Short mmCIF file of C-alpha atoms and ligand atoms in Angstrom, two decimals:
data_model
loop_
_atom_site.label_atom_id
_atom_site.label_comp_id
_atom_site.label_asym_id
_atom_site.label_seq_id
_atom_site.Cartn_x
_atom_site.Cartn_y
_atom_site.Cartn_z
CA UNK W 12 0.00 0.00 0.00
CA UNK W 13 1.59 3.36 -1.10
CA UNK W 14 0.28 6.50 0.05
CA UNK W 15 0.19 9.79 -2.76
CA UNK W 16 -0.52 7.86 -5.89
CA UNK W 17 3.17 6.17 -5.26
CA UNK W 18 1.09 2.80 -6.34
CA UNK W 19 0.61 4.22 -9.12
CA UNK W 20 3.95 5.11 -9.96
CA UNK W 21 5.36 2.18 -9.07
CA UNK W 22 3.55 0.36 -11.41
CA UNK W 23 4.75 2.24 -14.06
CA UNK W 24 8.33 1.49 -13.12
CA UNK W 25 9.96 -1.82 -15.49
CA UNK W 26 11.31 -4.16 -12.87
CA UNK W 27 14.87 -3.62 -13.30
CA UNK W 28 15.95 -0.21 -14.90
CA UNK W 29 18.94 2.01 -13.80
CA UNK W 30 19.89 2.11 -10.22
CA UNK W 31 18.54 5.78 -9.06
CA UNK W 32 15.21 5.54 -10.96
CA UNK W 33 14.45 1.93 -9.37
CA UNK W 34 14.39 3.95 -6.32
CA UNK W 35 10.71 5.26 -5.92
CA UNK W 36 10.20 7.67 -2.58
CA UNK W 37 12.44 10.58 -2.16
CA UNK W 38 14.78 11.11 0.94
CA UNK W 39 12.41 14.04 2.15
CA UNK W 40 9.04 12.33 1.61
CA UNK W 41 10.26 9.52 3.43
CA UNK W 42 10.86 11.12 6.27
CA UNK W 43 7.35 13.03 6.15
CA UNK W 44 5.53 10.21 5.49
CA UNK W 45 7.20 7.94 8.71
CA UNK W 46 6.55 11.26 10.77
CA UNK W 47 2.59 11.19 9.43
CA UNK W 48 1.87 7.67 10.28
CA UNK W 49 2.98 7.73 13.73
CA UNK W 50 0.41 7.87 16.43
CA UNK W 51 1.62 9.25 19.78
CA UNK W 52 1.77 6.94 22.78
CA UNK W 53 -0.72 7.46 25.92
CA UNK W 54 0.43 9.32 29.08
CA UNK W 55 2.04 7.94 32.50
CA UNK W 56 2.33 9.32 35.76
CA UNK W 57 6.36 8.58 36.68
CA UNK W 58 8.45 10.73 39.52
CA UNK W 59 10.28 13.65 38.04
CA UNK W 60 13.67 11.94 39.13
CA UNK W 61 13.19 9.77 36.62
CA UNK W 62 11.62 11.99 34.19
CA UNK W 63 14.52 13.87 32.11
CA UNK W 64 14.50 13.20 28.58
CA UNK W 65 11.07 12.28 28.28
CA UNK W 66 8.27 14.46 26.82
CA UNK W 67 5.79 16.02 28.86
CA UNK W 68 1.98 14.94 27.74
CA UNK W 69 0.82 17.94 30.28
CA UNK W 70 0.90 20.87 29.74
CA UNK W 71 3.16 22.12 32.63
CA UNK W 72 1.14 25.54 34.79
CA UNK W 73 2.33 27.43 37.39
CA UNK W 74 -0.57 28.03 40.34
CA UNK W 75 2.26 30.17 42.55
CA UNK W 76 4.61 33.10 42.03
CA UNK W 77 8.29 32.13 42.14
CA UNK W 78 9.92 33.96 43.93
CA UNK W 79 6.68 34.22 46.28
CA UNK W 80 7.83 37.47 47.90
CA UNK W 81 9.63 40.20 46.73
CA UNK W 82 13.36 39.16 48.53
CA UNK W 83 16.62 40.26 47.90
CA UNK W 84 19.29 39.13 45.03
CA UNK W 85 22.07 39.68 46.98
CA UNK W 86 23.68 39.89 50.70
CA UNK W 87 23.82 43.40 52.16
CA UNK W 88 21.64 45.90 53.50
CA UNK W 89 17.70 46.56 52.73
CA UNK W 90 17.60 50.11 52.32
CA UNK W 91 15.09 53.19 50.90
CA UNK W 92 17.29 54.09 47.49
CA UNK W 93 15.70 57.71 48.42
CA UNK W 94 18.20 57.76 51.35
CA UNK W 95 21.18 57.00 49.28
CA UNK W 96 20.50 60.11 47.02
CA UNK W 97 23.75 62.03 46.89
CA UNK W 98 26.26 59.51 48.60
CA UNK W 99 29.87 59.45 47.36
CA UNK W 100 33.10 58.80 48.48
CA UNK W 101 33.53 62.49 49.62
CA UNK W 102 29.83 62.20 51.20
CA UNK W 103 28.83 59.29 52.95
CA UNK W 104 25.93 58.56 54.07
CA UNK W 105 25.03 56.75 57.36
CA UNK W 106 22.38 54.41 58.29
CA UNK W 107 21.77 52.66 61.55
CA UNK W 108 21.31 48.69 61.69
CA UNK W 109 18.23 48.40 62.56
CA UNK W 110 17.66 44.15 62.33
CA UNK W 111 18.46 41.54 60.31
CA UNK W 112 16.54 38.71 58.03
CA UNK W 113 17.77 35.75 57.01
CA UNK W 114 16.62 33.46 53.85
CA UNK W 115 13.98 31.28 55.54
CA UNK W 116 13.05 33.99 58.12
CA UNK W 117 9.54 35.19 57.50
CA UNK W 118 9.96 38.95 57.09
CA UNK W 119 7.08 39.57 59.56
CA UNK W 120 7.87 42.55 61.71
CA UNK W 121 11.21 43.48 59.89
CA UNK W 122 10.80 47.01 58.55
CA UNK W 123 13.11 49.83 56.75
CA UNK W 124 12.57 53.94 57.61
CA UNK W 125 13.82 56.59 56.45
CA UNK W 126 17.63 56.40 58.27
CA UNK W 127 17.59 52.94 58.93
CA UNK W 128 18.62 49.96 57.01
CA UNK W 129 18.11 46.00 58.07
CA UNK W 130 20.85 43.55 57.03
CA UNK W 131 19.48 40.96 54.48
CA UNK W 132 20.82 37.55 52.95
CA UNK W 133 20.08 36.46 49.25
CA UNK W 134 17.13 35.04 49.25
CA UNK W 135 15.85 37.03 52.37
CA UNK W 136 12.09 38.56 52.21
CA UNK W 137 12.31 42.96 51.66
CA UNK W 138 11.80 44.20 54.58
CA UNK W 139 8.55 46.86 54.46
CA UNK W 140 9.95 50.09 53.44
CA UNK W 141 13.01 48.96 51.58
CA UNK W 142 12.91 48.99 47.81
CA UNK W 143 16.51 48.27 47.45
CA UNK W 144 19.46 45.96 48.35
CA UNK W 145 23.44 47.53 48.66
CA UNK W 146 26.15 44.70 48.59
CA UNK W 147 28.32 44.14 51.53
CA UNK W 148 31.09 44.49 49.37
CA UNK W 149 30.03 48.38 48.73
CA UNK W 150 29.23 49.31 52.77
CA UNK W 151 31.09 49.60 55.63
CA UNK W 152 29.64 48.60 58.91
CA UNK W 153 30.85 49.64 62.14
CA UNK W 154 29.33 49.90 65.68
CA UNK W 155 25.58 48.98 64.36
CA UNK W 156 26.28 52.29 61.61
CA UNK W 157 26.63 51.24 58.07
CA UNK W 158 28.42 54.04 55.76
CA UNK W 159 27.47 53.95 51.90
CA UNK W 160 29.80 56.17 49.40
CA UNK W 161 27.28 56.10 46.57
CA UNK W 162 23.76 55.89 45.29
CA UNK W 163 21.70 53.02 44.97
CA UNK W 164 18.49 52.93 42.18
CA UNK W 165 15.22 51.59 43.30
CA UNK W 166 15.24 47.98 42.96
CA UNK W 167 18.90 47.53 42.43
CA UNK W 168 19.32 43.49 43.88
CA UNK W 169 16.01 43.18 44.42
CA UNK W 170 14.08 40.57 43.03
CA UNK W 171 10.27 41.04 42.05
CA UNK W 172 7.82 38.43 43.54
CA UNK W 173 6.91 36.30 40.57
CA UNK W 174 9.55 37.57 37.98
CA UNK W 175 10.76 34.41 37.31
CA UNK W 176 7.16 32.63 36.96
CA UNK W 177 4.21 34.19 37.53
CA UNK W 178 0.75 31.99 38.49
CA UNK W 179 -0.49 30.68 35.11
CA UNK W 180 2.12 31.01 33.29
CA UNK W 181 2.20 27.86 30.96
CA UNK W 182 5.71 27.25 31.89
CA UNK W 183 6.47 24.12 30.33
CA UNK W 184 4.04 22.93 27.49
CA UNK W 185 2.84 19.38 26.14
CA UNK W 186 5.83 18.48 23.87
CA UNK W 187 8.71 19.63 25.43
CA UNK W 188 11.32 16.89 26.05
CA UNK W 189 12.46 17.75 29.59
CA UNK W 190 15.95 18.88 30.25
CA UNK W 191 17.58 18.96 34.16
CA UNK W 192 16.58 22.68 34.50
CA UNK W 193 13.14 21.72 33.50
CA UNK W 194 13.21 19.11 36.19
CA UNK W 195 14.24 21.88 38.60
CA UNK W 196 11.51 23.96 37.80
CA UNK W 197 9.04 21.25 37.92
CA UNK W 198 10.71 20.56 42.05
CA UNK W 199 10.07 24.58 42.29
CA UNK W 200 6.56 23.92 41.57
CA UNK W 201 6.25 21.05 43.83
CA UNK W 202 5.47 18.39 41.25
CA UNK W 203 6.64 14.94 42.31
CA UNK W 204 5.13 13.47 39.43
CA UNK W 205 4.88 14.21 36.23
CA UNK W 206 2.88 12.89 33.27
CA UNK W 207 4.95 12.27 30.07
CA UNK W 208 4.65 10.22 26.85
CA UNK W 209 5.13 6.08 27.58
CA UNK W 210 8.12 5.17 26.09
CA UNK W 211 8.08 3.20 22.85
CA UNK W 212 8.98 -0.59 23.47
CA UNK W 213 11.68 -1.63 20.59
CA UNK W 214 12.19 -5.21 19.31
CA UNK W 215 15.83 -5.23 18.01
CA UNK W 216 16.28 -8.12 15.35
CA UNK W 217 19.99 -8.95 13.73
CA UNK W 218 19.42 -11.70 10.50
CA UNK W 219 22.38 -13.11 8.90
CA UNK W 220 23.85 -16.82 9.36
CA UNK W 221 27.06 -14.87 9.16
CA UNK W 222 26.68 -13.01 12.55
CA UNK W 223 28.62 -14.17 15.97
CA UNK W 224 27.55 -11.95 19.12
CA UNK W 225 30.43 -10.21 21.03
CA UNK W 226 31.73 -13.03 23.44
CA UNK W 227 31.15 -15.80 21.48
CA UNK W 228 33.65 -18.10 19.32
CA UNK W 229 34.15 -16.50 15.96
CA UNK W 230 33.88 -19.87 12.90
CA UNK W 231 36.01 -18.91 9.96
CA UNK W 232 33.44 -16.80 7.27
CA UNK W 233 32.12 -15.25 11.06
CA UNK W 234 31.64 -11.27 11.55
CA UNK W 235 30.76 -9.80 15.01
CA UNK W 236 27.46 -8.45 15.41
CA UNK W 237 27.93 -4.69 15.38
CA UNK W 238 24.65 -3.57 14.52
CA UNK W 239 22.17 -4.87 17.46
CA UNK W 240 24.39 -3.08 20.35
CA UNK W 241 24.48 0.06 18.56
CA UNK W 242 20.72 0.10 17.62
CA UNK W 243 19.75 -0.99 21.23
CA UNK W 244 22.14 2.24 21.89
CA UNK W 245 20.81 4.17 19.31
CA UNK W 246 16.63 3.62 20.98
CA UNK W 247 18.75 4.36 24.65
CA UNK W 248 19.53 7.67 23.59
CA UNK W 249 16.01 8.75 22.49
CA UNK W 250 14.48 7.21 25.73
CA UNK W 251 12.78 4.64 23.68
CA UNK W 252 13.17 0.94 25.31
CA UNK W 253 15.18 -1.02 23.56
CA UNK W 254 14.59 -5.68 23.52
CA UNK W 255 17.21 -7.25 21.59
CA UNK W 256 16.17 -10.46 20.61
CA UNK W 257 18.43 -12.14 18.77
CA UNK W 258 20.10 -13.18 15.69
CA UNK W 259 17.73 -14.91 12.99
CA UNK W 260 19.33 -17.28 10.57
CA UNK W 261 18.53 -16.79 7.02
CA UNK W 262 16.11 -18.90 6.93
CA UNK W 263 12.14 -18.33 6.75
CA UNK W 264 11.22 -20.21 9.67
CA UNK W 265 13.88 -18.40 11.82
CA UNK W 266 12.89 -15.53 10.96
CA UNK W 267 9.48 -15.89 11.28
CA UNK W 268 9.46 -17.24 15.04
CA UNK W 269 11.52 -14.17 15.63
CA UNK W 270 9.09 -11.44 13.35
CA UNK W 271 6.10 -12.57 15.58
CA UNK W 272 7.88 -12.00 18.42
CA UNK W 273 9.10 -8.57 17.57
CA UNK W 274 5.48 -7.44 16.95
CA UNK W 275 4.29 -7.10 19.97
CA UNK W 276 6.91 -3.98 20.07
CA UNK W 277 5.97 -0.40 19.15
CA UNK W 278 8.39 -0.65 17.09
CA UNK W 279 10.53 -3.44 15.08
CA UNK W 280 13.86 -2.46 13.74
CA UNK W 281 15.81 -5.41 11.79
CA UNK W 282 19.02 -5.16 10.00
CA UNK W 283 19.79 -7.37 6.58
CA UNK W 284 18.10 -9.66 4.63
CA UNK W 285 16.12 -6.83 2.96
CA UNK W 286 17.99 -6.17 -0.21
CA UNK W 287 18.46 -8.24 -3.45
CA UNK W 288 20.35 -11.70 -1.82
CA UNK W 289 19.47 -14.64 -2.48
CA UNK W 290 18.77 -15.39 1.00
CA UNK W 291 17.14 -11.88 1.54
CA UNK W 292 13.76 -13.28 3.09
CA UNK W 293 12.86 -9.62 5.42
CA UNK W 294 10.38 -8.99 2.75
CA UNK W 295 8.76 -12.20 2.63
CA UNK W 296 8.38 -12.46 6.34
CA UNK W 297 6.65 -9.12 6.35
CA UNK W 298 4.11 -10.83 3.64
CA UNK W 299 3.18 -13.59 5.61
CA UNK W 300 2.71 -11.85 8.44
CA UNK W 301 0.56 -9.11 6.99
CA UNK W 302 2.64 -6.53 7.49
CA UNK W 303 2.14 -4.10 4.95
CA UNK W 304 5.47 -2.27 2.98
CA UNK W 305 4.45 1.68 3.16
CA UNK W 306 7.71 2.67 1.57
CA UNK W 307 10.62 0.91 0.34
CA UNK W 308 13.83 1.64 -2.32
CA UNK W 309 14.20 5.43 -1.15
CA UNK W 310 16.24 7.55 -3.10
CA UNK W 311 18.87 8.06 -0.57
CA UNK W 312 22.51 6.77 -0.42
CA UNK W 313 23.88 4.99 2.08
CA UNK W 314 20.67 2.69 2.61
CA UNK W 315 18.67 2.94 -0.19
CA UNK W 316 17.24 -1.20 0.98
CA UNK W 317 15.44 0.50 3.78
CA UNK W 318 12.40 -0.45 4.19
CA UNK W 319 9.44 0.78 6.34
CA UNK W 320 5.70 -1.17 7.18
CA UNK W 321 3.05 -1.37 9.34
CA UNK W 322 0.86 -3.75 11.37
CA UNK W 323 -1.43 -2.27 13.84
CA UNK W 324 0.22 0.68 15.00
CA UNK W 325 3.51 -1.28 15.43
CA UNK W 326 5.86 0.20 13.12
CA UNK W 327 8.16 -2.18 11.48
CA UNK W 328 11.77 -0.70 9.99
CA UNK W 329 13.63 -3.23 7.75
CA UNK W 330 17.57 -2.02 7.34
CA UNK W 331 20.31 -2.61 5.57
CA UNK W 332 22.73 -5.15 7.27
CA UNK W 333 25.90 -2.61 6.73
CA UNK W 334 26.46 -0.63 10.04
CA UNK W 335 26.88 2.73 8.19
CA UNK W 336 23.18 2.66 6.31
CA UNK W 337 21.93 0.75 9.16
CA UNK W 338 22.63 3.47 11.72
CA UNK W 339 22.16 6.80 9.07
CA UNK W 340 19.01 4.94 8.27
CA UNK W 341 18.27 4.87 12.07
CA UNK W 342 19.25 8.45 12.50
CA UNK W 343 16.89 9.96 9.25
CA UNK W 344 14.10 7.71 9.30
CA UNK W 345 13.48 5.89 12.77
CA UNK W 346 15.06 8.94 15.22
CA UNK W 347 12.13 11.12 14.19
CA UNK W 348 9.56 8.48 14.48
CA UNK W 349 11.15 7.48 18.44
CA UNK W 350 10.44 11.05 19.10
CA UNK W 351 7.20 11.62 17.58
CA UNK W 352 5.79 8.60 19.32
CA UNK W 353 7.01 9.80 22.01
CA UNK W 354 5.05 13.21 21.34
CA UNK W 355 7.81 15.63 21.38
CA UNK W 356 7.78 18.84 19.13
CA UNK W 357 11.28 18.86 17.86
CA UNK W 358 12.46 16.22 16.03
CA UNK W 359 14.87 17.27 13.34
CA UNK W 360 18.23 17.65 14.34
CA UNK W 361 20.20 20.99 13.57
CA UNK W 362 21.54 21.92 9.81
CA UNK W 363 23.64 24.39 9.44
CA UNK W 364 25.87 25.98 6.18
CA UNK W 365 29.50 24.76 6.08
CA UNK W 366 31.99 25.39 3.99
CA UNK W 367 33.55 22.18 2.01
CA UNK W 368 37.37 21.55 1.99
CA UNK W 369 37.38 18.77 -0.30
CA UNK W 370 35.04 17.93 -3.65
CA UNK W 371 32.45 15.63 -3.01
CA UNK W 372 30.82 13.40 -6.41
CA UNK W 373 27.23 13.15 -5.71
CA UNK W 374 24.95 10.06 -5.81
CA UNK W 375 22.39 11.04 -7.88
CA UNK W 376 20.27 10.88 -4.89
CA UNK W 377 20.17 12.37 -1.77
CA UNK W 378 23.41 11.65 -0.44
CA UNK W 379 24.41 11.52 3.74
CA UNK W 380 28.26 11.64 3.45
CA UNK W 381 29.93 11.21 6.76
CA UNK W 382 31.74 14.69 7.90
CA UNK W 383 33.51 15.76 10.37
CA UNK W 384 33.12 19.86 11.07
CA UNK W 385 35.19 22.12 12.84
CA UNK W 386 34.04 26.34 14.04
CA UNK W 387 37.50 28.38 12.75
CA UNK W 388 36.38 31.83 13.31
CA UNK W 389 33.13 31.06 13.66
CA UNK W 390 32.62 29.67 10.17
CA UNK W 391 31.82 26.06 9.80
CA UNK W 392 34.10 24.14 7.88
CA UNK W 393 33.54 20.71 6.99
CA UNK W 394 35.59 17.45 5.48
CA UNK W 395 34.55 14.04 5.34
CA UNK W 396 35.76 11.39 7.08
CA UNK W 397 37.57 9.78 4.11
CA UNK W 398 36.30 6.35 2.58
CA UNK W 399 32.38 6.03 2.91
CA UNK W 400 32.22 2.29 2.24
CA UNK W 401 28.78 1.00 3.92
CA UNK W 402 30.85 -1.41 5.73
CA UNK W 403 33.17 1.67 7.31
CA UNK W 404 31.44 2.02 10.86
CA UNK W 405 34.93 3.45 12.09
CA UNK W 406 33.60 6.40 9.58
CA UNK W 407 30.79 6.64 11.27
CA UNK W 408 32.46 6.37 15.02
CA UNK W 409 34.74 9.61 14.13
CA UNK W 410 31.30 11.48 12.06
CA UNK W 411 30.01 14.46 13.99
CA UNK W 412 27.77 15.59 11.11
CA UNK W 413 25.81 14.30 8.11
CA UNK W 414 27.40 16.44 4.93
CA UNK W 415 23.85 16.65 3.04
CA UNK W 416 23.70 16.96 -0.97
CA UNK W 417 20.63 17.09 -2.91
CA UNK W 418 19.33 14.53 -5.47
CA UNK W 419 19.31 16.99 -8.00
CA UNK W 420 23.22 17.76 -7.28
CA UNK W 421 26.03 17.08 -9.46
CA UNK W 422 29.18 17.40 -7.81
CA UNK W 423 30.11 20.08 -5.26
CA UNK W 424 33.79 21.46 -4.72
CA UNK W 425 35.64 22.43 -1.92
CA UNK W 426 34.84 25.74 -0.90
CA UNK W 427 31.63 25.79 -1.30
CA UNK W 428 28.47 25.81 1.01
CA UNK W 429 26.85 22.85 1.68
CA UNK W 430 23.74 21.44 4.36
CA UNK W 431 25.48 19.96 7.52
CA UNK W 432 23.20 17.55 9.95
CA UNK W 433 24.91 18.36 13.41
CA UNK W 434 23.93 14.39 14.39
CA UNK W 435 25.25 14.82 18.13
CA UNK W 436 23.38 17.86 19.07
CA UNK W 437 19.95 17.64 20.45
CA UNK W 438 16.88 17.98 18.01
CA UNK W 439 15.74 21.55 17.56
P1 AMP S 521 22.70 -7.82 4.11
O1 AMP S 521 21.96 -6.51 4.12
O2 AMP S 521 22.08 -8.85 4.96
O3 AMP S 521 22.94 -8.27 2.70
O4 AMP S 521 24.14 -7.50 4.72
C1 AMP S 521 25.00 -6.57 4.11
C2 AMP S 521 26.36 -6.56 4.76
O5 AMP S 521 26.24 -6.16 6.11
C3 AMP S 521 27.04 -7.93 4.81
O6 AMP S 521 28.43 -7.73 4.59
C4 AMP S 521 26.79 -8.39 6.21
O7 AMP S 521 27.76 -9.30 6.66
C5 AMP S 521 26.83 -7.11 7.00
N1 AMP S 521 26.02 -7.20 8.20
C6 AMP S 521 24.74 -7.66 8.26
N2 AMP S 521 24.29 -7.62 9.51
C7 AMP S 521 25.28 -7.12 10.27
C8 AMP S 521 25.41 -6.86 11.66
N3 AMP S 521 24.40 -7.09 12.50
N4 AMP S 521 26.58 -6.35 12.13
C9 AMP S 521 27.60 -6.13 11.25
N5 AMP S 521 27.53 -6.35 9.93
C10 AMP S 521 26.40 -6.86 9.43
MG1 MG S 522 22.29 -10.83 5.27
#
């Protein structure tokens, strides 16, 4: 089932024509489309320890004023400005000590006239009277007498009750994925608990009778399995909840027993077995078990293979069994989705201009080229990480950035401005 009249097209594609034109969704509608057929998970209640990272499903709204009381921003003395007016160094003024409030004290009785100051700690309530806070560091007490040698403003280190949130405010909105101030602010407002998006559970499948895990004995023709512990690292990182099950042997039955396992996910990601081998059987599994192929071939290099269905609302993500396509793949098409299941807002990492130092030959479709960027006088420059083989995960290990070029590029040459994905910086 293709969505946009793709069917259509698709049809009208011979079997086997030229490499680029066999692919049939673009690099940009593939993303959309993933984003558009994700539903959002329901709410849960969980303690705000525990809570960073997720996405809140409440909207998050203040019913106090923080600070509650007008109180002061710095230690020193709680004074009228009026009675600073005309203090220098040549002529002082004096004020006499009339108290003192500490943060925690209630401020109840504590009051400023004219010729009289009250000492204060940050964080102390304004004493009645005062509209303004000199530092210690520009007074000199002595004998209960404090001298000041110059003027103060009205609310000079004072702090305004409710200046940093005011009572319904919407402080934190439905959507926002929460970072450790947010938790702070979330204390401040004594929440305990917050609601947030359930986190998508992820069945992790590896096929390929070629794959040992890491620890066990490696037969001759043997290659570790580096794609299941960085995918199960990959889901980590976006919150998601990661289930490795296993390594499937190309064979149907193997892979079978394993699909119907995975689907009782959110979310299936498998690597291999969905390109053109002989022993490529992804596709057929998803046939017998009625899940239905939304988008496949995608006019995107590394990773053109990948594949993307749907049963249910589990959504089922077929990669290629190289690490570098598997985990761009992960990054473009399956990142996104993580997040919009899990209902936050922002979901596309950063892209920025940078400036080439080497020619890159394009792909004749939208091409991810590993890149590594450097800020020299704060202009991005960019180079790639040398040989982009599919097999080349050390490529990807040193990559900071996705160098992005068009389908409808040719070639671009060092110097010029191209698209940079900034892959380890949060989504914006
Ligand atoms: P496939 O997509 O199954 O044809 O695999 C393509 C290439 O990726 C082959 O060289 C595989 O050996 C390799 N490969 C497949 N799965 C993995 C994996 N889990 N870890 C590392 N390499 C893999
Ligand atoms: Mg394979």
């Amino acid at each position: 089932m293709y969505r946009n009249g793709f069917d259509r097209l698709l049809e009208s594609f011979p079997k086997r024509i030229n490499f680029d034109q066999n692919l049939k969704v673009s690099f940009e509608e593939t993303q959309n489309l993933i984003i558009d057929a994700v539903s959002p998970l329901p709410g849960e209640d969980i303690s705000i320890l525990d809570a960073v990272g997720r996405v809140l499903y409440e909207d998050i709204v203040s019913d106090i004023l923080i600070p509650p009381v007008d109180d002061s921003a710095m230690d020193g003395y709680a004074v009228m400005a009026a009675d600073t007016r005309g203090a220098s160094e040549q002529n002082p003024v004096t004020l006499r000590v009339a108290g003192e409030c500490r943060a925690g004290d209630s401020g109840a009785g504590k009051q400023v006239f004219h010729g009289t100051t009250v000492r204060i700690m940050t964080g102390a309530p304004i004493p009645a009277g005062a509209d303004a806070v000199v530092r210690f560091e520009d007074a000199v007490e002595l004998s209960g007498y404090v001298t000041l040698f110059g003027e103060t403003a009205s609310y000079t280190n004072y702090r305004r009750a409710g200046e940093n949130i005011q009572k319904d405010d919407i402080v934190l909105p439905r959507g926002d994925r929460l970072k450790p101030a947010d938790i702070g602010i979330l204390a401040s407002l004594n929440r305990h608990c917050v609601n947030v998006y359930r986190q998508p559970m992820v069945s992790i499948i590896s096929t390929g009778d070629e794959l040992a895990e890491p620890g066990e004995s490696l037969r001759p023709g043997q290659i570790r399995n580096a794609n299941a512990c960085a995918l199960c690292a990959e889901v980590k990182k976006y919150n998601g909840l990661p289930k490795y099950l296993g390594i499937a042997k190309d064979s149907i039955s193997d892979m079978t027993e394993m699909f119907i396992r995975a689907l009782q996910a959110d979310v299936v990601i498998s690597t291999g077995g969905i390109s053109m081998g002989g022993y490529d059987f992804v596709k057929d599994i998803y046939d017998d078990l009625g899940i239905e192929i939304q988008y496949e071939r995608v006019r995107v290099k590394p990773g053109s293979s990948f594949t993307f269905g749907k049963k249910g609302d589990t959504l089922i993500f077929g990669l290629p069994g190289n690490p570098v396509p598997a985990l761009t793949s992960f990054i473009e098409f399956i990142r996104p989705a993580l997040l919009r299941l899990m209902g936050a807002k922002r979901i596309w990492k950063p892209v920025v201009h940078a400036r080439l130092k080497e020619d890159i030959r394009s792909a004749r479709v939208h091409h991810l080229v590993q890149g590594y960027f450097t800020i020299e006088n704060n202009e991005f420059f960019v180079s790639t990480t040398g040989n982009q083989k599919p097999s080349m995960l050390r490529s990807m290990s040193v990559a900071n950035c996705l160098i992005m070029i068009p389908e409808h590029v040719e070639k671009v040459k060092a110097g010029e401005n191209v698209m940079i994905q900034l892959i380890d910086h949060d989504e914006i």
